[in-house]
Amino acid sequence: MSDALSAIPAAVHRNLSDKLYEKRKNAALELENIVKNLTSSGDHDKISKVIEMLIKEFAKSPQANHRKGGLIGLAAVTVGLSTEAAQYLEHIVPPVINSFSDQDSRVRYYACEALYNIAKVVRGDFIIFFNKIFDALCKLSADSDANVQSAAHLLDRLVKQDIVTESDQFSIEEFIPLLKERMNVLNPYVRQFLVGWITVLDSVPDIDMLGFLPDFLDGLFNMLSDSSHEIRQQADSALSEFLQEIKNSPSVDYGRMAEILVQRAASPDEFTRLTAITWINEFVKLGGDQLVRYYADILGAILPCISDKEEKIRVVARETNEELRSIHVEPSDGFDVGAILSVARRQLSSDFEATRIEALNWISTLLNKHRTEVLCFLNDIFDTLLKALSDSSDDVVLLVLEVHAGVAKDPQHFRQLIVFLVHNFRADNSLLERRGALIVRRMCVLLDAERVYRELSTILEGEDNLDFASTMVQALNLILLTSPELSKLRDLLKGSLVNREGKELFVALYTSWCHSPMAIISLCLLAQAYQHASVVIQSLVEEDINVKFLVQLDKLIRLLETPIFTYLRLQLLEPGRYTWLLKTLYGLLMLLPQQSAAFKILRTRLKTVPTYSFSTGNQIGRATSGVPFSQYMNQNEDGDLEEDNSNSSHQGINFSARLQQFENVQNLHRGQARTRVNYSYHTSSSSTSKEVRRSEEQQQQQQQQQQQQQRPPPSSTSSSVADNNRPPSRSSRKGPGQLQL
């Protein structure tokens, strides 16, 4: 140390620690000249002693002014060493870097100034301390003192633009971990500092920042939601530049970045979502085979964005969705059909209709392209597809039905679908009311209508829940009579008495239609089996004619006035030929209350039946004059009624067996109704008996309380006399065993 003191005058030594900056500066200039002379004479030992003295006595001193002098002194030594400074950097730079964390802001400021001067002298040799300097600058960029921030900014610009960019010793591999570690810092000054470094390094041709983009991409996206407009703009500019490089680069790691983009597409920040979905859109176009294993994740990000509140996001998401769906890949290429189906199934629970619709479109697309694989995962999505039938959107329900129809092309799946549909209708009555007609009609369009109705009839034939079977049959019957989609089925039934196909369909439906008398009558009218319709009406008993029956009858009467039954009304022009039709209609008329609108409608229609077409001239006149209708029916020689000419050929339909079948089913319904009434009666009687007993007990208690109140005290003679003079109360006049009421 004495060597250092001998080389440095006492005045210089003293002024380096002076509180005045000018004195410290002048002392540093003198020290610089001293070091220059030592360097020119090659006295490296004394130079080392001087550096050691500056560190121990000044830079590490507890006195702030000493530390300031030590920093400016080290910078002066470096300037004095000039080209030979590199060999002393390991001793000079560390104490300066340590001063960046000094408690005194002025010391931190002079540390920045000192390192700036050192860096200008040593240039590229300075790079060996880059990591420590970068860490220090990152902290100083957020310093509480504005002057320190300003000094750090000048030093940062020198290091970035004049040292790192010109150095061939800079290691990007060592720098990236430092950058990645700090990318999620929230301080706006640090974020600006980091984006600045990313931008500068990306501009250096020899540095491949794109190859390391996955390491700090998430941090850049995180800055897009910063409260500072300037930071958002800088981050967006950096991302735009990288995206352009990706488009022009032949080799990009799409996979790792796709994972980041998928997460950022769900960001609550609108700008972040838009940027992420834009990147995903470009990736889908550019990525090719690299993204196959990420298709499910990408789809999971796209589908919610299709319903985004921001129109720009919706547009890009829809474009990306279509692009992704148009890509032709096979499971052998790594395409995971199960993962895509899983994403689509989850999105069917979305609150947004557009997302649910696109999820169904994906299932439909996969079913068309990869049917075998989809059917392997059918059990995973089938319940969800069935629940979707209750969706509030008709468009969603129609798409669900298309998917179901696609699955039901196979016979075993067709049966399974119809069984599940009936099960859902049974479990959820509101589904049958709200969606029953839509579901059945659409299934008849997508699948064969006759096949659907036959299968439904077979299932309902064995239904144990009679009430549900009746309700379901009534719904199916109404759809059959009114839906344009089922016109061919109605035409087939009209020929039930003259062709085999119609007969087989009539018999197939009859078995389940027996659950509803009005459905059977409607079926017979449709099949022109008028005699059997009349017989069914005659078989009805008192308990069959209830409110529900009359409501259904009202609907049927109104349907008779629609174009569907035009053929029936035209047949009324020949009452002599279609006498059983007339008897059927009059039978229905007799079941209707006379004051009802349906009664007036049907009576008005029957009044229009022409009289001239009867074989017997005044049959109608006699009918309207009160003569029994049966007298106008043609009878055979045994006195039995003959059937209309239209019913002369039954094509093998055993109507007697059919009638017995109908009566058997109706007896089951009547028995169930009686059981329900008896149960209700017994329950009501039991509760009434309990109430009576409870009332009697309460009355007895009240009577006892009144008697106790009326009984005179034994010690009161006047009270006894007064009581004897009172007229007898009602309770005293009641007979034995009577209760007071």
PDB file of N, CA, C and O in Angstrom, residues 123 156-166 197 200:
ATOM      1  N   ARG A 123     -14.335  -1.393 -24.539  1.00  0.00           N
ATOM      2  CA  ARG A 123     -15.206  -1.867 -25.621  1.00  0.00           C
ATOM      3  C   ARG A 123     -15.502  -3.364 -25.536  1.00  0.00           C
ATOM      4  O   ARG A 123     -16.102  -3.821 -24.576  1.00  0.00           O
ATOM      5  N   ASP A 156     -26.923   1.746 -20.631  1.00  0.00           N
ATOM      6  CA  ASP A 156     -27.611   0.649 -21.322  1.00  0.00           C
ATOM      7  C   ASP A 156     -27.514   0.817 -22.832  1.00  0.00           C
ATOM      8  O   ASP A 156     -27.249  -0.147 -23.566  1.00  0.00           O
ATOM      9  N   ARG A 157     -27.723   2.017 -23.305  1.00  0.00           N
ATOM     10  CA  ARG A 157     -27.652   2.258 -24.744  1.00  0.00           C
ATOM     11  C   ARG A 157     -26.247   2.004 -25.280  1.00  0.00           C
ATOM     12  O   ARG A 157     -26.082   1.446 -26.375  1.00  0.00           O
ATOM     13  N   LEU A 158     -25.215   2.396 -24.508  1.00  0.00           N
ATOM     14  CA  LEU A 158     -23.835   2.152 -24.923  1.00  0.00           C
ATOM     15  C   LEU A 158     -23.548   0.656 -25.011  1.00  0.00           C
ATOM     16  O   LEU A 158     -22.956   0.174 -25.988  1.00  0.00           O
ATOM     17  N   VAL A 159     -24.000  -0.082 -23.987  1.00  0.00           N
ATOM     18  CA  VAL A 159     -23.735  -1.525 -23.957  1.00  0.00           C
ATOM     19  C   VAL A 159     -24.453  -2.231 -25.110  1.00  0.00           C
ATOM     20  O   VAL A 159     -23.882  -3.105 -25.781  1.00  0.00           O
ATOM     21  N   LYS A 160     -25.718  -1.852 -25.363  1.00  0.00           N
ATOM     22  CA  LYS A 160     -26.504  -2.511 -26.412  1.00  0.00           C
ATOM     23  C   LYS A 160     -25.954  -2.210 -27.806  1.00  0.00           C
ATOM     24  O   LYS A 160     -25.713  -3.126 -28.608  1.00  0.00           O
ATOM     25  N   GLN A 161     -25.812  -0.957 -28.095  1.00  0.00           N
ATOM     26  CA  GLN A 161     -25.555  -0.546 -29.474  1.00  0.00           C
ATOM     27  C   GLN A 161     -24.077  -0.546 -29.860  1.00  0.00           C
ATOM     28  O   GLN A 161     -23.752  -0.747 -31.030  1.00  0.00           O
ATOM     29  N   ASP A 162     -23.194  -0.306 -28.894  1.00  0.00           N
ATOM     30  CA  ASP A 162     -21.775  -0.170 -29.244  1.00  0.00           C
ATOM     31  C   ASP A 162     -20.908  -1.339 -28.806  1.00  0.00           C
ATOM     32  O   ASP A 162     -19.767  -1.465 -29.251  1.00  0.00           O
ATOM     33  N   ILE A 163     -21.417  -2.136 -27.906  1.00  0.00           N
ATOM     34  CA  ILE A 163     -20.582  -3.225 -27.379  1.00  0.00           C
ATOM     35  C   ILE A 163     -21.119  -4.584 -27.808  1.00  0.00           C
ATOM     36  O   ILE A 163     -20.448  -5.346 -28.505  1.00  0.00           O
ATOM     37  N   VAL A 164     -22.352  -4.894 -27.402  1.00  0.00           N
ATOM     38  CA  VAL A 164     -22.904  -6.225 -27.690  1.00  0.00           C
ATOM     39  C   VAL A 164     -23.058  -6.443 -29.185  1.00  0.00           C
ATOM     40  O   VAL A 164     -22.708  -7.514 -29.715  1.00  0.00           O
ATOM     41  N   THR A 165     -23.599  -5.467 -29.883  1.00  0.00           N
ATOM     42  CA  THR A 165     -23.847  -5.656 -31.320  1.00  0.00           C
ATOM     43  C   THR A 165     -22.562  -5.776 -32.135  1.00  0.00           C
ATOM     44  O   THR A 165     -22.572  -6.297 -33.245  1.00  0.00           O
ATOM     45  N   GLU A 166     -21.447  -5.270 -31.590  1.00  0.00           N
ATOM     46  CA  GLU A 166     -20.174  -5.325 -32.315  1.00  0.00           C
ATOM     47  C   GLU A 166     -19.264  -6.442 -31.829  1.00  0.00           C
ATOM     48  O   GLU A 166     -18.213  -6.687 -32.423  1.00  0.00           O
ATOM     49  N   TRP A 197     -34.030  -4.460 -25.337  1.00  0.00           N
ATOM     50  CA  TRP A 197     -32.971  -5.442 -25.594  1.00  0.00           C
ATOM     51  C   TRP A 197     -33.396  -6.466 -26.641  1.00  0.00           C
ATOM     52  O   TRP A 197     -32.613  -6.837 -27.522  1.00  0.00           O
ATOM     53  N   VAL A 200     -33.304  -4.796 -30.113  1.00  0.00           N
ATOM     54  CA  VAL A 200     -31.948  -4.548 -30.602  1.00  0.00           C
ATOM     55  C   VAL A 200     -31.262  -5.847 -31.012  1.00  0.00           C
ATOM     56  O   VAL A 200     -30.641  -5.940 -32.083  1.00  0.00           O
TER      57      VAL A 200
END
